[in-house]
Short mmCIF file of C-alpha atoms in Angstrom, two decimals:
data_model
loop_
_atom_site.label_atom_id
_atom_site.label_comp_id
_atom_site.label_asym_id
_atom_site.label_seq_id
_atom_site.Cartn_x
_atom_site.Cartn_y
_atom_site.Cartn_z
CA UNK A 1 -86.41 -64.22 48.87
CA UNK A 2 -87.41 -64.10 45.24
CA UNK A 3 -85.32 -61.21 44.38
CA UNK A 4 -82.13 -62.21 45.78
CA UNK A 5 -82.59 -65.74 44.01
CA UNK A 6 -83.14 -63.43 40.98
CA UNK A 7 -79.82 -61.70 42.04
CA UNK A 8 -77.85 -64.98 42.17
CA UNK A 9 -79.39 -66.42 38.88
CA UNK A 10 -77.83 -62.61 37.26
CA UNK A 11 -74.26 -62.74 39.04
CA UNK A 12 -73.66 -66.63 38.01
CA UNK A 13 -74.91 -65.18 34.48
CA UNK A 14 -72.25 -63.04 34.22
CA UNK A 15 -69.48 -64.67 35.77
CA UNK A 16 -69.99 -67.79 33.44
CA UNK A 17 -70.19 -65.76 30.37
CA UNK A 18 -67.05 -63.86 31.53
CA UNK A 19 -65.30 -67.39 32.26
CA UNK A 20 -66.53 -68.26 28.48
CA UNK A 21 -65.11 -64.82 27.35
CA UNK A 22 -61.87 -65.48 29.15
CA UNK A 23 -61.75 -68.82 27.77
CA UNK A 24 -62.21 -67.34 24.17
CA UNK A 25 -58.97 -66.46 22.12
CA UNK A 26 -59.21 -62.96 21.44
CA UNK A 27 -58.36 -61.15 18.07
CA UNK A 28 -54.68 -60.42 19.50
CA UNK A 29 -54.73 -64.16 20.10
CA UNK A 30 -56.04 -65.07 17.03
CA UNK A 31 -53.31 -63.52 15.26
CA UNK A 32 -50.50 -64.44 17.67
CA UNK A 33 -51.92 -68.27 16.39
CA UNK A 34 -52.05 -67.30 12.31
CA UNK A 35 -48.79 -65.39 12.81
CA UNK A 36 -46.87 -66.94 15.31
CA UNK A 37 -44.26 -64.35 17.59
CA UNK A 38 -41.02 -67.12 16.51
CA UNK A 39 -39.15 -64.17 14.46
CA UNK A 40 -36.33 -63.02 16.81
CA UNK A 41 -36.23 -59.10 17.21
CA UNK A 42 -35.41 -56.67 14.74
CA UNK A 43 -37.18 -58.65 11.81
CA UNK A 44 -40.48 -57.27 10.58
CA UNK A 45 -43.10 -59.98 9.37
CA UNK A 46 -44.61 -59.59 6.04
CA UNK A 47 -48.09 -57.72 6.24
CA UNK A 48 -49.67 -60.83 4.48
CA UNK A 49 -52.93 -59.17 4.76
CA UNK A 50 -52.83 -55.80 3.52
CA UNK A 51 -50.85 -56.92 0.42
CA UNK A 52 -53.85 -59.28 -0.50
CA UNK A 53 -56.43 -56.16 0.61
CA UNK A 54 -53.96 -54.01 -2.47
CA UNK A 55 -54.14 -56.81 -4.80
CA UNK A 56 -57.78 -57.25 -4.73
CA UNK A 57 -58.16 -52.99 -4.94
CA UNK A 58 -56.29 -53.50 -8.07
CA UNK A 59 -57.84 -56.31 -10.15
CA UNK A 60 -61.39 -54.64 -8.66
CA UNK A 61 -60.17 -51.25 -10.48
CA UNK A 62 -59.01 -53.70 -13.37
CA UNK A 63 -62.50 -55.31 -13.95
CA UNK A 64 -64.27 -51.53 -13.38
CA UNK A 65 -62.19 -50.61 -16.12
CA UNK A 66 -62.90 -53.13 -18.39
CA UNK A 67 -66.67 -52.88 -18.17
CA UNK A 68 -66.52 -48.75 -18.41
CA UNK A 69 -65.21 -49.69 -21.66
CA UNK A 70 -67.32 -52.41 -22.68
CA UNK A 71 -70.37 -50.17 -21.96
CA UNK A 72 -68.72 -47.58 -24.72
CA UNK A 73 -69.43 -50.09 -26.87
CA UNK A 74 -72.36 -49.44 -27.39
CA UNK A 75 -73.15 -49.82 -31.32
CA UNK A 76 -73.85 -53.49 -31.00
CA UNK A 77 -76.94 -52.87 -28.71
CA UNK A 78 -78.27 -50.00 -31.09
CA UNK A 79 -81.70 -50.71 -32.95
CA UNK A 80 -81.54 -51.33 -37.25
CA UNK A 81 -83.41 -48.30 -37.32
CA UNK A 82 -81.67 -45.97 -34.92
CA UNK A 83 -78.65 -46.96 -36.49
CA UNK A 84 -79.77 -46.17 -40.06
CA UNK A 85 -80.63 -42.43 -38.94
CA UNK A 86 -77.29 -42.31 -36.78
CA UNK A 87 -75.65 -43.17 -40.00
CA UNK A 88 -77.94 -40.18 -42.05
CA UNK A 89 -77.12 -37.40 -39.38
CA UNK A 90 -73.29 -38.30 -39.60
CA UNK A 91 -72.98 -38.08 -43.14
CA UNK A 92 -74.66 -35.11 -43.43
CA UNK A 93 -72.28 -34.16 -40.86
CA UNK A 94 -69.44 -34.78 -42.80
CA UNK A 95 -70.83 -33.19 -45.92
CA UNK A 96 -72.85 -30.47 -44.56
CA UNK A 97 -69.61 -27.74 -43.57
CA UNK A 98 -68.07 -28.35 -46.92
CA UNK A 99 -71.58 -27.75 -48.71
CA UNK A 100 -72.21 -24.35 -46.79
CA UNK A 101 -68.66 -23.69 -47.46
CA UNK A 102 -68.99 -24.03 -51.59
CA UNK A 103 -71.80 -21.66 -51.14
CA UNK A 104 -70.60 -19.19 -49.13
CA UNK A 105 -67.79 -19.26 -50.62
CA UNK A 106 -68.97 -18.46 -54.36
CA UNK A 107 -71.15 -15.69 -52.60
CA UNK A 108 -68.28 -13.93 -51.33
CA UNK A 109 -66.60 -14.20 -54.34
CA UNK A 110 -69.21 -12.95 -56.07
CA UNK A 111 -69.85 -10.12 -54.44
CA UNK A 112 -66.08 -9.03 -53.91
CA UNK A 113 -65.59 -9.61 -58.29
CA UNK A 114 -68.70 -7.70 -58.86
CA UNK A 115 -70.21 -10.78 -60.45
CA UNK A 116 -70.71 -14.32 -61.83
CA UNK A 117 -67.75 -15.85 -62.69
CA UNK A 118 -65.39 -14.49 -65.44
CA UNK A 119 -62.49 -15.29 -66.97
CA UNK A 120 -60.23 -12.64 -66.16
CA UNK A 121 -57.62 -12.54 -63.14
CA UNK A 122 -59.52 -10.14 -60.47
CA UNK A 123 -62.68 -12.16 -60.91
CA UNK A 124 -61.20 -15.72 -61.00
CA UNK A 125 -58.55 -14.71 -57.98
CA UNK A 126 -61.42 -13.69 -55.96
CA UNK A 127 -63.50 -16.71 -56.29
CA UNK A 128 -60.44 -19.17 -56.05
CA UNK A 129 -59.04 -17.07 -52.72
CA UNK A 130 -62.78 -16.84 -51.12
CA UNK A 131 -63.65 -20.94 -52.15
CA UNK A 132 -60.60 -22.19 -50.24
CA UNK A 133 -61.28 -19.72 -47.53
CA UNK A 134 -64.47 -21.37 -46.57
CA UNK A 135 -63.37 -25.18 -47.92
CA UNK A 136 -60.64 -25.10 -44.78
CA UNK A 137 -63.11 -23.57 -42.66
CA UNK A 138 -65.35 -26.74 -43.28
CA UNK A 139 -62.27 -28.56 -42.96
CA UNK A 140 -60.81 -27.47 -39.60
CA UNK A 141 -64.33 -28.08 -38.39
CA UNK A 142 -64.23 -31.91 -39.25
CA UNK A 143 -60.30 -31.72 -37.89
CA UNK A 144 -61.37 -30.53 -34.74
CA UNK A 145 -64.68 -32.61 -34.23
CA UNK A 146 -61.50 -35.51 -34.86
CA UNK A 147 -59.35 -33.83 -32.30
CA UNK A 148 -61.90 -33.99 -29.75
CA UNK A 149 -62.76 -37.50 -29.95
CA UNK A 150 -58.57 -38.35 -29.86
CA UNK A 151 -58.06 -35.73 -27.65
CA UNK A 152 -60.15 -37.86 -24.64
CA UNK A 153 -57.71 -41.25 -25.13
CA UNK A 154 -54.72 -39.54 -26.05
CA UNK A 155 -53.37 -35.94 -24.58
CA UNK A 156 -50.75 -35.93 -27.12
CA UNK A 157 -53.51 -34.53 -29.55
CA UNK A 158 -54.27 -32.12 -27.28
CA UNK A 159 -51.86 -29.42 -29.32
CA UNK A 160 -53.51 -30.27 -32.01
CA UNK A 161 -57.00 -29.99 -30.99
CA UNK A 162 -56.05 -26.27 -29.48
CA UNK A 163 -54.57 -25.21 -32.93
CA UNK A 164 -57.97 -26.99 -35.20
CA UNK A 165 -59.86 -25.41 -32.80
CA UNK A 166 -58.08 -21.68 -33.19
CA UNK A 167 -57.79 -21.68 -36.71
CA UNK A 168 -61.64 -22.49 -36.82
CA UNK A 169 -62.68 -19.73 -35.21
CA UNK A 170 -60.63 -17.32 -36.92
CA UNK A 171 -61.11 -18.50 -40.31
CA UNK A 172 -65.23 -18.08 -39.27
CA UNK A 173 -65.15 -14.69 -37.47
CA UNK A 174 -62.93 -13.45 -40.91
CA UNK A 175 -65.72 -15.46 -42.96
CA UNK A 176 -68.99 -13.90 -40.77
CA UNK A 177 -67.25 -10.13 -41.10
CA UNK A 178 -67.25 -10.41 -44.88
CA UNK A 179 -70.76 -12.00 -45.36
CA UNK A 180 -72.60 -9.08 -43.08
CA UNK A 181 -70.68 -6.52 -45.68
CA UNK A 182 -71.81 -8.75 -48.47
CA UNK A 183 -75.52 -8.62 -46.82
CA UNK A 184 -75.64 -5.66 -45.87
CA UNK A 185 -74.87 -4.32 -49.60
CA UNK A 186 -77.77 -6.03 -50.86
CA UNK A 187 -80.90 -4.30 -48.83
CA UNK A 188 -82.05 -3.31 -45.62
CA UNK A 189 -82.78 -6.28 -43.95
CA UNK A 190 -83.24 -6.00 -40.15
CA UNK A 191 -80.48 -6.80 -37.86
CA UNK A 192 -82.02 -10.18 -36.56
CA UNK A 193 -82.31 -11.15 -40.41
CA UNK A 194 -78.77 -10.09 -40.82
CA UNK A 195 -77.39 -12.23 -37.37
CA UNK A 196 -79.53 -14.97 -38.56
CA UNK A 197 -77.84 -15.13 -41.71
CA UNK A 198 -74.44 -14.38 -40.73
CA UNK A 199 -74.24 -17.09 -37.60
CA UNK A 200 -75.79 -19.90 -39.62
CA UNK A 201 -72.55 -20.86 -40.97
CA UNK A 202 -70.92 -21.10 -38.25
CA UNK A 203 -73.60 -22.84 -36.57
CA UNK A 204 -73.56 -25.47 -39.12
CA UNK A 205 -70.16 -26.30 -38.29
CA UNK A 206 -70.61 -26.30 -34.65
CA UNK A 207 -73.24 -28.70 -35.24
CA UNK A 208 -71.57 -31.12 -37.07
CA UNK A 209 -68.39 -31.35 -34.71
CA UNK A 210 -71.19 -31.97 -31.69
CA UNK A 211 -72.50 -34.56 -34.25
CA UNK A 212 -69.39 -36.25 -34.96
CA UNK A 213 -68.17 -36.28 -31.68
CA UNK A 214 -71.49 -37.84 -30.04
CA UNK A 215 -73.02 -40.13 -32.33
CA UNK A 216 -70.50 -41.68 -33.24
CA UNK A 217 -70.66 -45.34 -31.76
CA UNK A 218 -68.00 -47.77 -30.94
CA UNK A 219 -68.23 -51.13 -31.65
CA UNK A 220 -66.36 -54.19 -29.43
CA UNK A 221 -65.65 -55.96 -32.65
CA UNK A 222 -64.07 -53.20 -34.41
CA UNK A 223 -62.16 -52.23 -31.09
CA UNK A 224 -60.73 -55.34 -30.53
CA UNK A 225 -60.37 -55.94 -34.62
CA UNK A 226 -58.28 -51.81 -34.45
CA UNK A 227 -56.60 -53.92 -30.86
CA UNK A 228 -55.04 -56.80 -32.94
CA UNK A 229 -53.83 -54.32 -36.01
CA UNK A 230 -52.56 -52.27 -33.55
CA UNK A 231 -50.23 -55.29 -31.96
CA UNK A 232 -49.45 -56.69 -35.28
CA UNK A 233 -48.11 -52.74 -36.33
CA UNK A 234 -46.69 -52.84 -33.57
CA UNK A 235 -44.64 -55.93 -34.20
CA UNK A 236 -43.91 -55.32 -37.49
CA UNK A 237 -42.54 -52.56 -36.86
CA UNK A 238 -40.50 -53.43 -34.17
CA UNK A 239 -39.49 -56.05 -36.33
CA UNK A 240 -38.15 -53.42 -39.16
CA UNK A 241 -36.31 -51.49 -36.80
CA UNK A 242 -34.43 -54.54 -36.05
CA UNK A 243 -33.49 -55.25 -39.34
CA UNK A 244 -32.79 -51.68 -39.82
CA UNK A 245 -30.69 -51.85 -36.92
CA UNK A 246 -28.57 -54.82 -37.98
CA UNK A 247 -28.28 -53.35 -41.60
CA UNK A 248 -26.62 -50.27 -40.36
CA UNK A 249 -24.35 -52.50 -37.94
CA UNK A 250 -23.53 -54.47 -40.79
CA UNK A 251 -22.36 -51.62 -43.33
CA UNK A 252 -20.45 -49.90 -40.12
CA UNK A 253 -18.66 -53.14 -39.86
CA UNK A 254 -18.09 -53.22 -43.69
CA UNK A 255 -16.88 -49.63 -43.37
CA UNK A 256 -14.43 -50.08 -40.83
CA UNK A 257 -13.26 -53.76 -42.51
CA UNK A 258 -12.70 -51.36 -45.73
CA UNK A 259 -10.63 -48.85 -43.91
CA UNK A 260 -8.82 -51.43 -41.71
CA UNK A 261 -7.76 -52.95 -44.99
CA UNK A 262 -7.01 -49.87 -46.66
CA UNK A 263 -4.63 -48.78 -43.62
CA UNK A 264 -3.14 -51.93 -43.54
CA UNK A 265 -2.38 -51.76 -47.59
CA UNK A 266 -0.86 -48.41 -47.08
CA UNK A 267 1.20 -49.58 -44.15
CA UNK A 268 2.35 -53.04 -46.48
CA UNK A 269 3.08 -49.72 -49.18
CA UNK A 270 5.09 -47.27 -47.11
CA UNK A 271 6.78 -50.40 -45.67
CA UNK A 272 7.53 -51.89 -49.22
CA UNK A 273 8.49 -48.72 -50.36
CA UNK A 274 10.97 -48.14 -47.05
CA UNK A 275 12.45 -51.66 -47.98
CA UNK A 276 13.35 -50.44 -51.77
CA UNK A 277 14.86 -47.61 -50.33
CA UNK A 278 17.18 -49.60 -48.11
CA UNK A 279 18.15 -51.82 -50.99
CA UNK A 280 18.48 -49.35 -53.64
CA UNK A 281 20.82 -47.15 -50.89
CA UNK A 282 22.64 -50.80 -50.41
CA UNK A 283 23.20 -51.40 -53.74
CA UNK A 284 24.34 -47.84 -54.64
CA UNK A 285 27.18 -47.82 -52.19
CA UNK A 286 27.99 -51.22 -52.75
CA UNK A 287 29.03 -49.88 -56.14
CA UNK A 288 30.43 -46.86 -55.22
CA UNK A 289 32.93 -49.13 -52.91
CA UNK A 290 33.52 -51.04 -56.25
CA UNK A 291 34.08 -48.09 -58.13
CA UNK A 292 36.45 -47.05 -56.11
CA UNK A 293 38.28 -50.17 -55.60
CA UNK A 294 38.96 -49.90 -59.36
CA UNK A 295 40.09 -46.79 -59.38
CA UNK A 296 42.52 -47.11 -56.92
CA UNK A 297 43.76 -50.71 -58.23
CA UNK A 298 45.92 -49.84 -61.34
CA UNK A 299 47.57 -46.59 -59.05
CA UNK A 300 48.73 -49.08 -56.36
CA UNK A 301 50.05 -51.55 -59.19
CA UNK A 302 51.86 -49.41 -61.17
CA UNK A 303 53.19 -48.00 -57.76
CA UNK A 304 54.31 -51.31 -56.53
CA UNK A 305 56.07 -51.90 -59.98
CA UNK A 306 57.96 -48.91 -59.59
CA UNK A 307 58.82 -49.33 -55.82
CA UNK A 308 59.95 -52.91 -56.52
CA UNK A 309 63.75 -53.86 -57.02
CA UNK A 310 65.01 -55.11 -60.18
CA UNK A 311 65.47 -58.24 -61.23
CA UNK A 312 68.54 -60.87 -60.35
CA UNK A 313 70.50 -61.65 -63.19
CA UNK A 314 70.35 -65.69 -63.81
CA UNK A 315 73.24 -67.66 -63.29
CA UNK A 316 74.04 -70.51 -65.80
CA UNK A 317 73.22 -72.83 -63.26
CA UNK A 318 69.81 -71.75 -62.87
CA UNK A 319 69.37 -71.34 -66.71
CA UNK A 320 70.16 -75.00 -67.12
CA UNK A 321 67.89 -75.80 -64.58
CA UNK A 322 65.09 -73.94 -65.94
CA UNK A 323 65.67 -75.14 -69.18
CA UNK A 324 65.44 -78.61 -67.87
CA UNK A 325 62.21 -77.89 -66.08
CA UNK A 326 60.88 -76.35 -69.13
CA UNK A 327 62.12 -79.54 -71.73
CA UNK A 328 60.50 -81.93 -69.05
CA UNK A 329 56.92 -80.60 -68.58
CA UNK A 330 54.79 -83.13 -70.72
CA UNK A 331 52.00 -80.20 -71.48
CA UNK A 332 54.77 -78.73 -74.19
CA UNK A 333 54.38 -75.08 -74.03
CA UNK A 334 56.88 -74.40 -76.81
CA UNK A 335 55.36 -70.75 -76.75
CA UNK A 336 56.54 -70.53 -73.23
CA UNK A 337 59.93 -71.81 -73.70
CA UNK A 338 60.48 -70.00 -77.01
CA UNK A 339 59.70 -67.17 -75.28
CA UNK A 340 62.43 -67.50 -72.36
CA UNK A 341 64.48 -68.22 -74.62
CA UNK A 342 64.36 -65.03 -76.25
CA UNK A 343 64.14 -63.37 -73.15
CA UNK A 344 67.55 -65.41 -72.09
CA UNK A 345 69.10 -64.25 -75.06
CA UNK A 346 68.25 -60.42 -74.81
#
C-alpha cells in the first residue's frame, strides 16, 4: 500500500504542475500580448527588438572606442621623472641622425677630396655634395619616423610613408657603400670592425624613427586642445570659401552686367546709326525731287507762254471801264495806271 500511495502523491504531482504549465502564458503568448496579431495580412510589424539589440551594439562600440583612445593618452599618467628621460631620449632622437650625418658626411668628403677642406672647386664640391647626402639621409629618417605615426590615423600618408621610407634606404645603402671604401683605404681592420662601423649609421637612424614613433606620448589636453583648432580651421575655412564663392559670383555678375550693357550700347549705336541713314537717304531725295521740280519749272512756263493764244485787242468800252476801275481804287497806284496807260497807247 505504501508504494502505490507514493504513486498517487507522483501522478497528482505532475498533473498539477502540468495544469500550472498550461495555465502559464508561454513565450509565443507573451509576445502575441506585447505585440498584439491586430495588423491585417500583408503588413510586417516593426522588429522593435532587434533595432534596440543594433542600437545598443552601436553606442557599446561607441564607448569602446572612446576609452581605446582615452587609454592612448597616456602622458598625463606618466611619472616627473620618466617623463624628463622620455623627453632626453627624444631629443636626442631628433638630433642624433643629423649629428652622425655632419660627420659622416665631412668624412666622405674628406676622403673623396684627398683632404681637409680647401678652397678650391673639387675639394669644396665634394664636401658640399657628400654633407647634403647624409643631411637628407638624417632627414628622411625623421620624415619617415613622422609618416609612421600619421600613417596609423590617416592612410592618405601612406604614399608618403612608402616614398620616406624608399628614399631612406637608398640614400643609406649609397652612404654605407662609400664609407666601407673610405674604411677600407685606411688599414686592415677586420671585417666585423669594418660591418660595425659601416651599419652604425644606419642603425642610428633606425633607432631614432623606433624612438620617435614609440615614446612619443599623447596627451588628452593637447588632443582635445589640436580637436577644437581643428573645428575652428575647419570653420574658418569653410567660412573663406564662402566668401570666395560669393566674390567670384559677384564679379561674374559684374561681368555679364558689363557686357549686357555694352551689347545693348552697340545695339542703341547700330540702331542710331540705321536711323541717320534713313534720314540722311530722306532728306537727299527729298532734294533731288526739289531739284528737279526746278528744273523742270521755267521749261513748262516758257512752254505754256508759247503754246498760249495771243491777246484780245481791248475795245473802248472796256478801256473806259478799266480806266474807271483804275481812277476809283483809293490805294492810288499811279505806277500801275501810268503804266496801262502806256501800254494802251503802244
Amino acid at each position: 500500500m505504501g508504494w502505490r500511495t507514493r504513486l498517487v502523491a507522483l501522478r497528482r504531482a505532475l498533473v498539477g504542475h502540468e495544469d500550472q504549465a498550461a495555465s502559464q502564458p508561454g513565450p509565443a503568448d507573451r509576445a502575441n500580448q506585447t505585440h498584439p496579431t491586430s495588423l491585417p495580412s500583408g503588413v510586417l510589424e516593426p522588429d522593435v527588438g532587434g533595432e534596440t539589440y543594433r542600437q545598443d551594439l552601436e553606442e557599446h562600440a561607441s564607448l569602446e572606442r572612446y576609452r581605446r583612445q582615452i587609454d592612448e593618452f597616456d602622458e598625463d599618467r606618466e611619472p616627473l621623472l620618466g617623463r624628463l628621460i622620455r623627453q632626453v631620449l627624444v631629443a636626442v632622437a631628433y638630433v642624433g641622425p643629423l649629428v652622425v650625418a655632419w660627420v659622416v658626411g665631412l668624412e666622405l668628403g674628406d676622403a673623396f677630396a684627398g683632404g681637409g677642406w680647401r678652397w678650391d672647386s673639387y675639394n669644396v664640391g665634394m664636401h658640399v655634395v657628400s654633407l647634403l647626402a647624409e643631411l637628407l639621409t638624417g632627414g628622411l629618417a625623421l620624415a619617415s619616423a613622422h609618416a609612421l605615426k600619421k600613417v596609423l590615423s590617416d592612410r592618405a600618408y601612406l604614399a608618403r610613408c612608402v616614398s620616406a621610407v624608399v628614399l631612406f634606404v637608398l640614400l643609406s645603402g649609397g652612404s654605407c657603400m662609400a664609407l666601407w671604401w673610405v674604411i677600407s683605404q685606411h688599414g686592415d681592420y677586420p671585417l666585423w670592425v669594418q660591418l660595425s662601423r659601416v651599419i652604425l649609421g644606419p642603425c642610428v637612424d633606425v633607432g631614432a624613427i623606433v624612438v620617435l614613433a614609440t615614446l612619443e606620448f599623447r596627451s588628452l589636453a593637447k588632443h582635445l586642445q589640436t580637436i577644437h583648432q581643428k573645428a575652428d580651421a575647419i570653420h574658418q575655412l569653410a567660412e573663406a570659401e564662402i566668401r570666395l564663392r560669393e566674390a567670384e559670383q559677384a564679379a561674374l555678375n559684374r561681368q555679364r552686367e558689363a557686357e549686357q550693357f555694352l551689347e545693348a550700347r552697340r545695339l542703341y549705336e547700330e540702331t542710331l546709326a540705321e536711323m541717320s541713314k534713313l534720314q540722311m537717304r530722306g532728306t537727299l531725295k527729298m532734294m533731288e525731287r526739289v531739284l528737279r521740280v526746278v528744273e523742270t519749272e521755267p521749261l513748262s512756263t516758257s512752254s505754256s507762254a508759247l503754246m498760249s493764244p495771243p491777246p484780245k485787242p481791248l475795245s473802248l468800252l472796256s478801256f473806259s471801264q478799266k480806266q474807271e476801275q483804275v481812277s476809283g481804287d483809293e490805294s492810288g497806284q499811279p505806277g500801275q495806271v501810268e503804266g496801262s496807260g502806256q501800254q494802251m497807247r503802244r
